Coordinates of C-alpha atoms in Angstrom, one line a residue:
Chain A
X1 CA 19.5 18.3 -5.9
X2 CA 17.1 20.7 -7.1
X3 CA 13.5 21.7 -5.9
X4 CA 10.8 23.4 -6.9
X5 CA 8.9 25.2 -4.6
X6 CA 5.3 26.4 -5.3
X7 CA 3.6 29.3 -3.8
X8 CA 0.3 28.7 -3.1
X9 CA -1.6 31.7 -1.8
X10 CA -5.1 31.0 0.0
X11 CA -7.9 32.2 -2.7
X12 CA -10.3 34.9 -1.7
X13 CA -7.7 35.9 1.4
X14 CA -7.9 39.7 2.5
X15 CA -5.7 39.9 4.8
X16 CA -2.4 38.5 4.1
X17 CA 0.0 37.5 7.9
X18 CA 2.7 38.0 5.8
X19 CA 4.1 41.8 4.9
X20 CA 6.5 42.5 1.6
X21 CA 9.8 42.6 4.1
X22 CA 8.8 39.2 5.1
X23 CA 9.2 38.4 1.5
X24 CA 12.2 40.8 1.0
X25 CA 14.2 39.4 4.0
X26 CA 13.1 35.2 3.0
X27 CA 14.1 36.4 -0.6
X28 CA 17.5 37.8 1.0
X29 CA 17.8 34.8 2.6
X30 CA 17.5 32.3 0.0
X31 CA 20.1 34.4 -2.0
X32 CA 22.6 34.9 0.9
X33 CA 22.6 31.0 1.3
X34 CA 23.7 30.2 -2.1
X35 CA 21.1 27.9 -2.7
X36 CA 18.8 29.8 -5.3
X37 CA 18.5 28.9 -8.8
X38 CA 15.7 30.5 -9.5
X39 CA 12.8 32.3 -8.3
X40 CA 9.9 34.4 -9.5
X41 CA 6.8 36.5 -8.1
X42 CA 3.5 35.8 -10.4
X43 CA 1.1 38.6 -11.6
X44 CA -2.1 38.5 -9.6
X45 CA -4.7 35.9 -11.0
X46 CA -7.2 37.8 -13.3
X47 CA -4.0 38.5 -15.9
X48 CA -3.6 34.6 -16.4
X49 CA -4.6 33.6 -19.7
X50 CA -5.0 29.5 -20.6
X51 CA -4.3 28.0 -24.4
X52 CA -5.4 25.0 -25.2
X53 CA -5.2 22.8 -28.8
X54 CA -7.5 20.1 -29.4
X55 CA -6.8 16.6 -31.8
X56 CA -8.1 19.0 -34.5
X57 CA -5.4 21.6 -34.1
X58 CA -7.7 24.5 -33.1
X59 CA -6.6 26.1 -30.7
X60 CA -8.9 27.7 -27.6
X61 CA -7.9 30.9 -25.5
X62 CA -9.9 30.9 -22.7
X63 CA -9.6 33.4 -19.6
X64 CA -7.5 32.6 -16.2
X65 CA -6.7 28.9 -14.8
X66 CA -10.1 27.2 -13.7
X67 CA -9.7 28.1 -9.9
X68 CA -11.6 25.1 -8.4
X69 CA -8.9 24.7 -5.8
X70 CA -9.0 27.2 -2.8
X71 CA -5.8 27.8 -3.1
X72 CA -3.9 29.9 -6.8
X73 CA -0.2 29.9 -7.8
X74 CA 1.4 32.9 -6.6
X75 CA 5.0 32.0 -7.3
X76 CA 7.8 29.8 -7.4
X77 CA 11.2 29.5 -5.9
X78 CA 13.9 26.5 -7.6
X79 CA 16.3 25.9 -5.2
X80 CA 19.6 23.3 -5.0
X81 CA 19.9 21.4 -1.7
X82 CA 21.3 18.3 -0.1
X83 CA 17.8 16.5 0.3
X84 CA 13.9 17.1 1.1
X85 CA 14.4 17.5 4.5
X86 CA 16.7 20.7 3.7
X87 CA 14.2 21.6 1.1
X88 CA 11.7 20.9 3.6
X89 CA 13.1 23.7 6.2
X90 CA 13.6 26.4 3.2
X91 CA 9.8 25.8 2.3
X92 CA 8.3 26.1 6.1
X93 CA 10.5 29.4 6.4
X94 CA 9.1 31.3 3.4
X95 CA 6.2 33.5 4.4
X96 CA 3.9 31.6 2.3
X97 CA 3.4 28.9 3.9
X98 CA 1.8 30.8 6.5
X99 CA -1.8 32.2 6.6
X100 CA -3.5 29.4 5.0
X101 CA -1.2 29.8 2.0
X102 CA 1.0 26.5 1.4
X103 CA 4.4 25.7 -0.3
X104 CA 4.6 22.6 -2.6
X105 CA 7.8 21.1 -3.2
X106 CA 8.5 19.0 -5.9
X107 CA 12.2 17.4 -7.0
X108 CA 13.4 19.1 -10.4
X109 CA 13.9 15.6 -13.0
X110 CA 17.2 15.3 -13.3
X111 CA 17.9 13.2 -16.7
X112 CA 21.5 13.2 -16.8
X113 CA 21.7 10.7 -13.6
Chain B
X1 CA 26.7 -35.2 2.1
X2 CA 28.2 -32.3 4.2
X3 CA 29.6 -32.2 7.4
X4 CA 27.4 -32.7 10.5
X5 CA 24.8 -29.9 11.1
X6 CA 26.2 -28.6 14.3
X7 CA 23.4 -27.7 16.9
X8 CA 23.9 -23.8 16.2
X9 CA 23.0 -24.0 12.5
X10 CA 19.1 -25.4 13.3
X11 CA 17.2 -23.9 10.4
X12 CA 15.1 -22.1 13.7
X13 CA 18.2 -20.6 14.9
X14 CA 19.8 -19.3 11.4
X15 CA 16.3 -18.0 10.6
X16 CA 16.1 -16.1 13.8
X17 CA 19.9 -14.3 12.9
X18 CA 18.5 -13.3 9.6
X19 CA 15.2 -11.9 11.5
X20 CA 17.6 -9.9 14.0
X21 CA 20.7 -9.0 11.5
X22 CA 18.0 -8.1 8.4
X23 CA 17.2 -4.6 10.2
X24 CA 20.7 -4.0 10.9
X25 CA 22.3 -5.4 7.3
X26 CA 20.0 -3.2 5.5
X27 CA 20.8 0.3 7.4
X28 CA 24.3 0.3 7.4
X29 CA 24.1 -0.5 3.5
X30 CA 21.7 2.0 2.9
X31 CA 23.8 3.9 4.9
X32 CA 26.9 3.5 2.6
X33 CA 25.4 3.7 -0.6
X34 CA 22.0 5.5 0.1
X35 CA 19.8 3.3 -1.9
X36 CA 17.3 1.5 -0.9
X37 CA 17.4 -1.0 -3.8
X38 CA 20.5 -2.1 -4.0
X39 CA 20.7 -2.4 0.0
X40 CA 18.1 -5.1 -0.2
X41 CA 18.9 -7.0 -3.2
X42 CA 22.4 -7.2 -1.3
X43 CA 21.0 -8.4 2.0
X44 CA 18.6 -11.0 0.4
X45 CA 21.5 -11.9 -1.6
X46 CA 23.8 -12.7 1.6
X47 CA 21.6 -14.3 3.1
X48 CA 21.1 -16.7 0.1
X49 CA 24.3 -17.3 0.3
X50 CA 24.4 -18.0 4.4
X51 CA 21.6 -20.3 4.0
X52 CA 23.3 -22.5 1.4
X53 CA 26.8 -22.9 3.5
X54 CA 25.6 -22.0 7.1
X55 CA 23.5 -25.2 7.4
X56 CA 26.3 -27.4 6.0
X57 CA 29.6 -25.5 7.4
X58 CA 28.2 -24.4 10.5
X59 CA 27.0 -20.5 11.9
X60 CA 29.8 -18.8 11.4
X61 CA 31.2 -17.0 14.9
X62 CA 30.1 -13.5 13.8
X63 CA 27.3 -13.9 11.4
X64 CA 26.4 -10.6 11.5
X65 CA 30.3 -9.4 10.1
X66 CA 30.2 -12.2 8.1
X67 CA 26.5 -11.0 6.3
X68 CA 27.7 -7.9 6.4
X69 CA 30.7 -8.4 4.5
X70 CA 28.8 -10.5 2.0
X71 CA 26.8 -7.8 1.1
X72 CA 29.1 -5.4 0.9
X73 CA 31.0 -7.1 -1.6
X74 CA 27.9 -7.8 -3.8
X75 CA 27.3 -4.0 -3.6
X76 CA 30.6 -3.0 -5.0
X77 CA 30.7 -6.0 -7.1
X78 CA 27.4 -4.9 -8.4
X79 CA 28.2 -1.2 -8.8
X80 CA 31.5 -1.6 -10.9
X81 CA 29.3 -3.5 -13.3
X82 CA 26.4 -1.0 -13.5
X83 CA 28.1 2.4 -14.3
X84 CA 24.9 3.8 -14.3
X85 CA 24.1 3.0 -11.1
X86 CA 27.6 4.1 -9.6
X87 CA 27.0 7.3 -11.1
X88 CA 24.0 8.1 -9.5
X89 CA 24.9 6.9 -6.2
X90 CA 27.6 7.9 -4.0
X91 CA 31.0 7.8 -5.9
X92 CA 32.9 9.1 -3.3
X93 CA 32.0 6.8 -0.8
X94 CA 31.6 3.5 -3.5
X95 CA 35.7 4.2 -4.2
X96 CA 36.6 4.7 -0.8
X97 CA 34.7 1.1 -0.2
X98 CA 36.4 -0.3 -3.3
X99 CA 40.1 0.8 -2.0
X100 CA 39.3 -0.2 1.4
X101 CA 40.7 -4.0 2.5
X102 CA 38.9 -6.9 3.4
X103 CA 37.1 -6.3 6.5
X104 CA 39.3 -7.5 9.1
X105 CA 38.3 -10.6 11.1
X106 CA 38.2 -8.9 14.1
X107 CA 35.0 -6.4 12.6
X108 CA 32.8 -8.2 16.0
X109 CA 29.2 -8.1 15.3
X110 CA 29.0 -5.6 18.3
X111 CA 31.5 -3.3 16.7
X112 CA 28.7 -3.2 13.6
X113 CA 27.5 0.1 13.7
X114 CA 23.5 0.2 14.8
X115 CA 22.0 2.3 11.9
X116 CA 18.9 0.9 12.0
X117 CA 17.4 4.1 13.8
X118 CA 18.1 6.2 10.7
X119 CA 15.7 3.3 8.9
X120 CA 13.4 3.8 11.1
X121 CA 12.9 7.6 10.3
X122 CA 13.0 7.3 6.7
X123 CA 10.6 4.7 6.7
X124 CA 8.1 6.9 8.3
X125 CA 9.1 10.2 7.0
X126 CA 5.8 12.7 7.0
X127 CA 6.6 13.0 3.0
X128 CA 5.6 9.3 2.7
X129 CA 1.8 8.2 2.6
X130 CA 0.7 7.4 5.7
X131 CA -0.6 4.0 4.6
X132 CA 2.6 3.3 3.3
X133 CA 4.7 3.8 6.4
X134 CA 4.2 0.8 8.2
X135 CA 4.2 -1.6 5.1
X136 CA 7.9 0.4 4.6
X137 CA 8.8 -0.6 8.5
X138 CA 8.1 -3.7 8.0
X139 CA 9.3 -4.4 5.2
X140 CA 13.2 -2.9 5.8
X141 CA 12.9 -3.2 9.3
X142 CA 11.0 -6.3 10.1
X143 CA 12.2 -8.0 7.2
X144 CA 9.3 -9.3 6.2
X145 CA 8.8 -10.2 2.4
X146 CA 6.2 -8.3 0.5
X147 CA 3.4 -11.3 0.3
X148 CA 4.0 -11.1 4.0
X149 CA 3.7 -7.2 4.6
X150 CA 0.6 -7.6 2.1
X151 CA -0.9 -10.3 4.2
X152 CA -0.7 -8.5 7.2
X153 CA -2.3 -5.7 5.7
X154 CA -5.1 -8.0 4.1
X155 CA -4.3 -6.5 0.6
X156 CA -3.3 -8.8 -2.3
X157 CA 0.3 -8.8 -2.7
X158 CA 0.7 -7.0 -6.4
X159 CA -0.7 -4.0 -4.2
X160 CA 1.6 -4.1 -1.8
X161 CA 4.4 -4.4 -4.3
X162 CA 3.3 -1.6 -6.1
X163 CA 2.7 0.5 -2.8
X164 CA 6.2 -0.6 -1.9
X165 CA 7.8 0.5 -5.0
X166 CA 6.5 3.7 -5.1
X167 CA 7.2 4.7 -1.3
X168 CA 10.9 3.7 -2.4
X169 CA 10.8 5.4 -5.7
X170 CA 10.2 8.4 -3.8
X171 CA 12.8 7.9 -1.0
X172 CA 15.1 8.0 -4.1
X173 CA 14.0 10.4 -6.3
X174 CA 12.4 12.6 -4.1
X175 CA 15.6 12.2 -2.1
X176 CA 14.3 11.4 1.8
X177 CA 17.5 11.4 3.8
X178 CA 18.4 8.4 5.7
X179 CA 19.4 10.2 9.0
X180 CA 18.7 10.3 13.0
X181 CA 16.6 13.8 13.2
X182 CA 18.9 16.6 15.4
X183 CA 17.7 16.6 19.1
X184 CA 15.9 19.4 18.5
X185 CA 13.3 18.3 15.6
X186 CA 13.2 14.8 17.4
X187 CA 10.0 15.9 19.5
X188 CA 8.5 16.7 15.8
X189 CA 9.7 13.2 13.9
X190 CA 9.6 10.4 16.9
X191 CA 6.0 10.6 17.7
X192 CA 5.3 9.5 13.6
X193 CA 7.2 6.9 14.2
X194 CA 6.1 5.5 17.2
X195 CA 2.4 5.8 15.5
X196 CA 4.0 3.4 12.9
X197 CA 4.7 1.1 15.3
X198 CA 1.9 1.2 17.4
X199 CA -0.5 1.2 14.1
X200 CA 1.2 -1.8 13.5
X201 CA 0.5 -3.8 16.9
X202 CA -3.3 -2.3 17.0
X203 CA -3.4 -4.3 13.5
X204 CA -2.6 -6.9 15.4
X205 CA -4.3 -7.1 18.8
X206 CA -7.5 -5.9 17.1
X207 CA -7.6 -7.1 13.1
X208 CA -9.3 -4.4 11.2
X209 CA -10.9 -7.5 9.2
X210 CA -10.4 -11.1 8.5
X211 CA -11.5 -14.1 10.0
X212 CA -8.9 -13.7 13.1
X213 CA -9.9 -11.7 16.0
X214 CA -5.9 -11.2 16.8
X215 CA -2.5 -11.7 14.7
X216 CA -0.5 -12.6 17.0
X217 CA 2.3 -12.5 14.8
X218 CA 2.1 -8.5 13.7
X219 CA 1.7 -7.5 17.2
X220 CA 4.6 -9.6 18.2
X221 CA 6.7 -7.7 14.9
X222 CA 5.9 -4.4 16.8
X223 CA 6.8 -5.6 20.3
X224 CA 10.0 -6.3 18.0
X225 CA 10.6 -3.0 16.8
X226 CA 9.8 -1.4 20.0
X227 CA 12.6 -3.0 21.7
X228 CA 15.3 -2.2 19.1
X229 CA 13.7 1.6 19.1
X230 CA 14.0 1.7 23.0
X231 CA 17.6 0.0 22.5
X232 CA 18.2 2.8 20.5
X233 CA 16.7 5.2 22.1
X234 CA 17.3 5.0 25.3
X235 CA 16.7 8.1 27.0
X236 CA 13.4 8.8 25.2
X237 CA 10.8 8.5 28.1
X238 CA 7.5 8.0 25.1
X239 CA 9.9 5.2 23.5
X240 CA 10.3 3.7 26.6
X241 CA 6.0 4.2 27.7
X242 CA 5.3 3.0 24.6
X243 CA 7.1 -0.7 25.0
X244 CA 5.9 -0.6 28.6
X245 CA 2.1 0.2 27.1
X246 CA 2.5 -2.9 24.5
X247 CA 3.6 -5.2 26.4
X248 CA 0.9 -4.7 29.0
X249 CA -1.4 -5.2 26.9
X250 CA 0.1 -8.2 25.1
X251 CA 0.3 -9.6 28.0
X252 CA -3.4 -10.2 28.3
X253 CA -3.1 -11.7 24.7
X254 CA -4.1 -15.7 25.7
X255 CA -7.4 -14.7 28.0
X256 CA -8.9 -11.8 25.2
X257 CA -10.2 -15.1 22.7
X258 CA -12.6 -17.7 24.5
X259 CA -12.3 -21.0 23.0
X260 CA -14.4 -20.1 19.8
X261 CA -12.3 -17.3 19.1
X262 CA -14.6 -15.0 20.6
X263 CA -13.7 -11.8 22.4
X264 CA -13.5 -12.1 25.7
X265 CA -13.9 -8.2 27.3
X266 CA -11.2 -7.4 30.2
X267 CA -13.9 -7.9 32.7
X268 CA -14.4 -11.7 31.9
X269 CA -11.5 -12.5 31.6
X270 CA -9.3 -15.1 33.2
X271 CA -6.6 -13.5 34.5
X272 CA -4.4 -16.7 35.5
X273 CA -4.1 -17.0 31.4
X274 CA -2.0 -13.1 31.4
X275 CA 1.7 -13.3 30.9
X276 CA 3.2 -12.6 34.3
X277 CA 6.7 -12.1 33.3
X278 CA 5.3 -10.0 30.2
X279 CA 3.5 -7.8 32.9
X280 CA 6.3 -7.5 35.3
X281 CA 8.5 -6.7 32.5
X282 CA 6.0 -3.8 31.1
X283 CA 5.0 -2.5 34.8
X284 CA 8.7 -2.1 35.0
X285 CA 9.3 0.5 32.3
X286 CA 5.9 2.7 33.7
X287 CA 8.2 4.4 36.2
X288 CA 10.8 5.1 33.6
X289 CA 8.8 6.5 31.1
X290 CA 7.3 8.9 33.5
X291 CA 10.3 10.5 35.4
X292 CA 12.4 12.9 34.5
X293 CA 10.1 15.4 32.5
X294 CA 6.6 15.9 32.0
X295 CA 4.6 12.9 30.9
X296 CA 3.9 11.4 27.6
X297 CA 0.7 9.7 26.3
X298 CA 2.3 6.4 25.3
X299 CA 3.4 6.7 29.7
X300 CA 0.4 7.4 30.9
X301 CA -1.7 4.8 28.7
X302 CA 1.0 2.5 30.3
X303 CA 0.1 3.7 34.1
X304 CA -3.2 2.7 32.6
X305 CA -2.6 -0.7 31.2
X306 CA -0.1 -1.8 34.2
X307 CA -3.1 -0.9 37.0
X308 CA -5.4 -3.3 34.9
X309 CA -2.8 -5.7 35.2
X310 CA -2.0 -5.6 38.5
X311 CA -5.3 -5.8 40.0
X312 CA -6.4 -9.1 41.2
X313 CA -10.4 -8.8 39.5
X314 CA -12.0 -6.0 38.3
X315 CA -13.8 -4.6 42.0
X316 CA -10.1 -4.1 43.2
X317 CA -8.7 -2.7 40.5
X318 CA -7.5 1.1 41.4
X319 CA -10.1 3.2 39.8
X320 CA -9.3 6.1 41.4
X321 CA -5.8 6.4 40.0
X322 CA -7.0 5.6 36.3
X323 CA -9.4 8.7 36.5
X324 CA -6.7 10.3 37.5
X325 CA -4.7 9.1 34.7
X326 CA -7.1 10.0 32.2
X327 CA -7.3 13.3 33.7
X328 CA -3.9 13.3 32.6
X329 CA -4.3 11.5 29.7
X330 CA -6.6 14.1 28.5
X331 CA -4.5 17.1 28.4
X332 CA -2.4 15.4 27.3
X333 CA -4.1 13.8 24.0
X334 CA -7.7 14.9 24.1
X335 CA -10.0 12.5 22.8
X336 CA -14.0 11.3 22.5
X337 CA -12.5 7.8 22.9
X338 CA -10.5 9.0 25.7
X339 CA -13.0 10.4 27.4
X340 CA -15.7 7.5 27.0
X341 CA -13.1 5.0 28.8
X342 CA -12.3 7.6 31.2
X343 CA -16.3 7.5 31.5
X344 CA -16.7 4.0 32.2
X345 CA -13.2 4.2 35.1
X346 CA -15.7 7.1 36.7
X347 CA -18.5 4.4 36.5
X348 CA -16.5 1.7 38.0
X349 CA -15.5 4.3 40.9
X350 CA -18.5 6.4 41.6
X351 CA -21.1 3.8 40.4
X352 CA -23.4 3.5 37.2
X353 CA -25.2 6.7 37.5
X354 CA -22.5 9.1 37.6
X355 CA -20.4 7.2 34.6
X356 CA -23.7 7.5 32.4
X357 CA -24.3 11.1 33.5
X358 CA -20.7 11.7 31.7
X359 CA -21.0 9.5 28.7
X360 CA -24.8 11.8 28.2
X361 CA -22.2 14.3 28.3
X362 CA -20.5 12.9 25.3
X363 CA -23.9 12.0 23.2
X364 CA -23.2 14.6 20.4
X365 CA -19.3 14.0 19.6
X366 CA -19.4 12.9 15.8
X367 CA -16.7 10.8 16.6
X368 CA -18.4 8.4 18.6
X369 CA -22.0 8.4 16.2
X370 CA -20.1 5.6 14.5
X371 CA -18.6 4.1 17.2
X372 CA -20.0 1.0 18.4
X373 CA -18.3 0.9 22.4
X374 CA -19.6 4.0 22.8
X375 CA -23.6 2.6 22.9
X376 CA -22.6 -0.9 24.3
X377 CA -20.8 1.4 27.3
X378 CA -24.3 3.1 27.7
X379 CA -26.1 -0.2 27.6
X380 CA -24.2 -2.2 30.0
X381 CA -24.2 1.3 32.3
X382 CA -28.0 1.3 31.6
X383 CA -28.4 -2.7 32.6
X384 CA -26.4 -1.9 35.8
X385 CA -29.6 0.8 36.8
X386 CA -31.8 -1.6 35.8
X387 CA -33.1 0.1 33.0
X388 CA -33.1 -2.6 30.3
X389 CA -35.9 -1.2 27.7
X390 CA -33.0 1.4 27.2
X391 CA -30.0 -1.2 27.6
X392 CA -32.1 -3.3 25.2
X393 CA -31.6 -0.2 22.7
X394 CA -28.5 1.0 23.3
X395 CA -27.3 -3.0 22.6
X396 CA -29.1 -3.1 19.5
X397 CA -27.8 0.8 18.2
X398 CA -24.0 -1.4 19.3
X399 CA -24.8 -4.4 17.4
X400 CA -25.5 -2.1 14.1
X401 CA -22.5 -0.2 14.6
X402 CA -19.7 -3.4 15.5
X403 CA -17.2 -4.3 12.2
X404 CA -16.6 -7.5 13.1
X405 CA -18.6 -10.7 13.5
X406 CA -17.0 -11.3 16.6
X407 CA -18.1 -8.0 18.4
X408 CA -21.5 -8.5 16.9
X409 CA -21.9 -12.1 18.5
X410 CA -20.7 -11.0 21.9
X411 CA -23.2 -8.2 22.1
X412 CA -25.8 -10.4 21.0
X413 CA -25.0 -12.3 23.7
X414 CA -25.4 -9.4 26.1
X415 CA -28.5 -8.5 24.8
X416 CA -30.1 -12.0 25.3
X417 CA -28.7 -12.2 28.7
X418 CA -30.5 -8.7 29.4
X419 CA -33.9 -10.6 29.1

């Protein structure tokens, strides 16, 4: 079964608790266990760049996500494993969950079931 | 008509196998082919079919097998007609069920394996809204129908369908394992649910609305699951403090109402109405629970409860040891709440003036703005040093704060006696 799991990084955070090896050695970790179907870092924030079309057609190019939430997408990880509770573990052990940063992890649809 | 209705099959009796074996049924088929859905149109399909023979042919001598096997059936029955659904489930195990033979007679109810644990987990899985745990528990573990798990939640019953539905559509899709957490992430899982369980009972032995001042019923459902958990669970000393802590308090359930249904506060009330045996039975399990390890707050509330109950009126009632126990009790789970009763303990051991010096202490805890037993613990403290102007206020600040009617007329009542 696969899951998504979203990176999200605590907006407005100076000091990150979590070092690039952390990520290096989670990433090697994910890799090592055969589990990882995909995974991806995310520019910072200020490149992000939202399109929109309306009923009319037009279409509207505005500048980054609207950032009400605290928190901003900082990457994602898809992963195939047993169940949530395994998904679960994988998420708690990636450094960004740490820090005031938080992992959400969401099933992948599977339409051929 | 049929043969005689042997004294066994009594509607009363067959009802309560169905109550004990619907638990049980419904894990071990959830177990086997890991959805929820089918598990329970299965069991409620068995035990359709038990209540149309059982009355007229008799109990059969294993019900439990004989359920069992009934469902079982109907699952495979079921899943050879629904491709779809075979496909999406468990093929492995669905063939290895389909080549297996006919359960032999000799399958004894006891030899049914027990997995009622892993429902218990998965039912109250930290992924699952909180409000939707124990309407889940209930409803696999109790066995209670939805308009029943609706009523006891005071909710009309297409809610609780729906919030049923969706706490099971997300077992499934979201894929919740049914399993027994390792030992080591069981001191992380078990306390969830034992707050199921307990949410469940304080539902009960305090109604949150509704014309009742207890349910009787619900707290009897959790005083239920509690035993099957501690008969599961064994060795867990919090599984074992929490039954001990239920039924303590259970035990006063007869003498909390007065005959209008009022409340009826510990201090007035008539302790020749508690349940001995209940109490015996509860004050057995204290030691249990707190041996063996360092103690847990469901133990400790216990020691608590089983002092009230012991005690022969409230002026001989061992205050000294509750403080102490809620000295413990506060490291332990620090609370305003547990601090205000530990409050009123000091005021029963030390006198009026020193448990209203402490709840002064406690005047600016947000927690206990709202909180009506925190003024009315002031007020009585207050009517004890004969200061009533202020008892007078603190009763009236109580009355504004109480939910229920009940509460409101009892502190009425105090504040009328004040003058």
């Amino acid at each position: 079964m696969k899951y998504m799991m979203l990176i999200q990084a605590a907006a407005g955070q100076t000091e990150p608790e979590c070092t690039p090896a952390d990520w290096m050695a989670y990433d090697k970790e994910v890799r090592d266990a055969g589990i990882l179907v995909s995974g991806e870092s995310l520019a910072d924030l200020v490149t992000a760049t939202t399109v929109r079309v309306d009923k009319e057609g037009k279409r509207t190019v505005t500048d980054g996500p609207f950032a009400e939430t605290r928190e901003v997408l900082g990457g994602f990880y898809v992963i195939d494993v047993p169940d949530l509770d395994v998904a679960l573990d994988w998420a708690a052990r990636c450094p960004g969950s740490r820090g005031g940063g938080s992992i959400v992890v969401r099933p992948v649809a599977d339409f051929d079931a | 008509m049929g043969a005689p209705v042997s004294s066994v099959s009594s509607v009363s009796s067959i009802e309560a196998v169905f109550r004990e074996e619907h638990g049980r049924l419904l894990a071990a088929l959830v177990r086997r082919f890991g959805d929820l859905d089918l598990a329970e149109e299965v069991t409620s399909e068995a035990i359709e079919v038990a209540l149309a023979r059982w009355p007229v042919e008799g109990v059969p001598p294993k019900p439990g097998a004989w359920l069992m096997t009934t469902a079982r059936r109907r699952a495979v029955d079921r899943l050879r007609r629904d491709q779809v659904l075979a496909t999406r489930l468990a093929v492995l195990q669905v063939e290895a069920d389909r080549a297996a033979p006919a359960p032999s007679p000799a399958e004894t109810d006891a030899e049914l394996p027990d997995e009622r644990l892993q429902l218990f987990f998965t039912c109250s899985h930290p992924a699952l809204p909180a409000e939707d745990r124990a309407a889940l528990t209930l409803r696999c573990l109790g066995g209670l129908t939805t308009p029943e798990v609706a009523r006891a939640f005071l909710v009309p019953p297409a809610t609780m369908a729906k919030r049923i539905v969706r706490a099971k559509k997300k077992i499934r899709e979201a894929r919740i394992p049914f399993r027994v957490p390792a030992p080591d992430e069981l001191p992380e899982r078990l306390p969830g649910v034992l707050q199921v369980v307990y949410s469940i009972f304080t539902e009960g032995y305090a109604a949150s609305s509704g014309p009742d001042l207890q349910r009787l019923d619900l707290a009897e459902e959790a005083i239920r699951l509690t035993r099957i958990l501690h008969r599961l669970l064994p060795a867990e000393r919090e599984v074992t403090g929490l039954l001990a802590l239920l039924l303590l308090i259970h035990a006063r359930r007869d003498a909390r109402t007065g005959p209008d249904g009022e409340p009826v506060l510990l201090d007035d009330q008539d302790r020749t109405r508690w349940d001995r045996a209940m109490i015996d039975e509860g004050t057995a399990l204290v030691p249990p629970s707190l041996t063996g390890g360092p103690p847990g707050p469901y133990g400790v509330q216990a020691a608590i409860a089983a002092l009230h109950d012991e005690a022969a009126d409230l002026p001989s009632t061992d205050w000294a040891q509750i403080v102490a126990l809620y000295d413990v009790l506060r490291q332990l789970a620090p609370s305003p709440v547990v601090s205000l009763n530990r409050a009123a303990a000091v005021a029963m051991r030390d006198g009026p003036e020193a448990g209203l010096a402490l709840l002064d202490e406690l005047a600016g805890e947000p927690l206990l703005r709202a909180y009506h037993p925190y003024p009315a613990a002031r007020a009585d403290l207050l009517h004890r040093l004969g200061r009533v102007d202020e008892a007078r206020e603190a009763y009236q600040r109580a009355i504004e704060l109480a939910g229920s009617e009940a509460d409101r007329q009892l502190l009425r009542r105090k504040l009328d006696a004040l003058a």
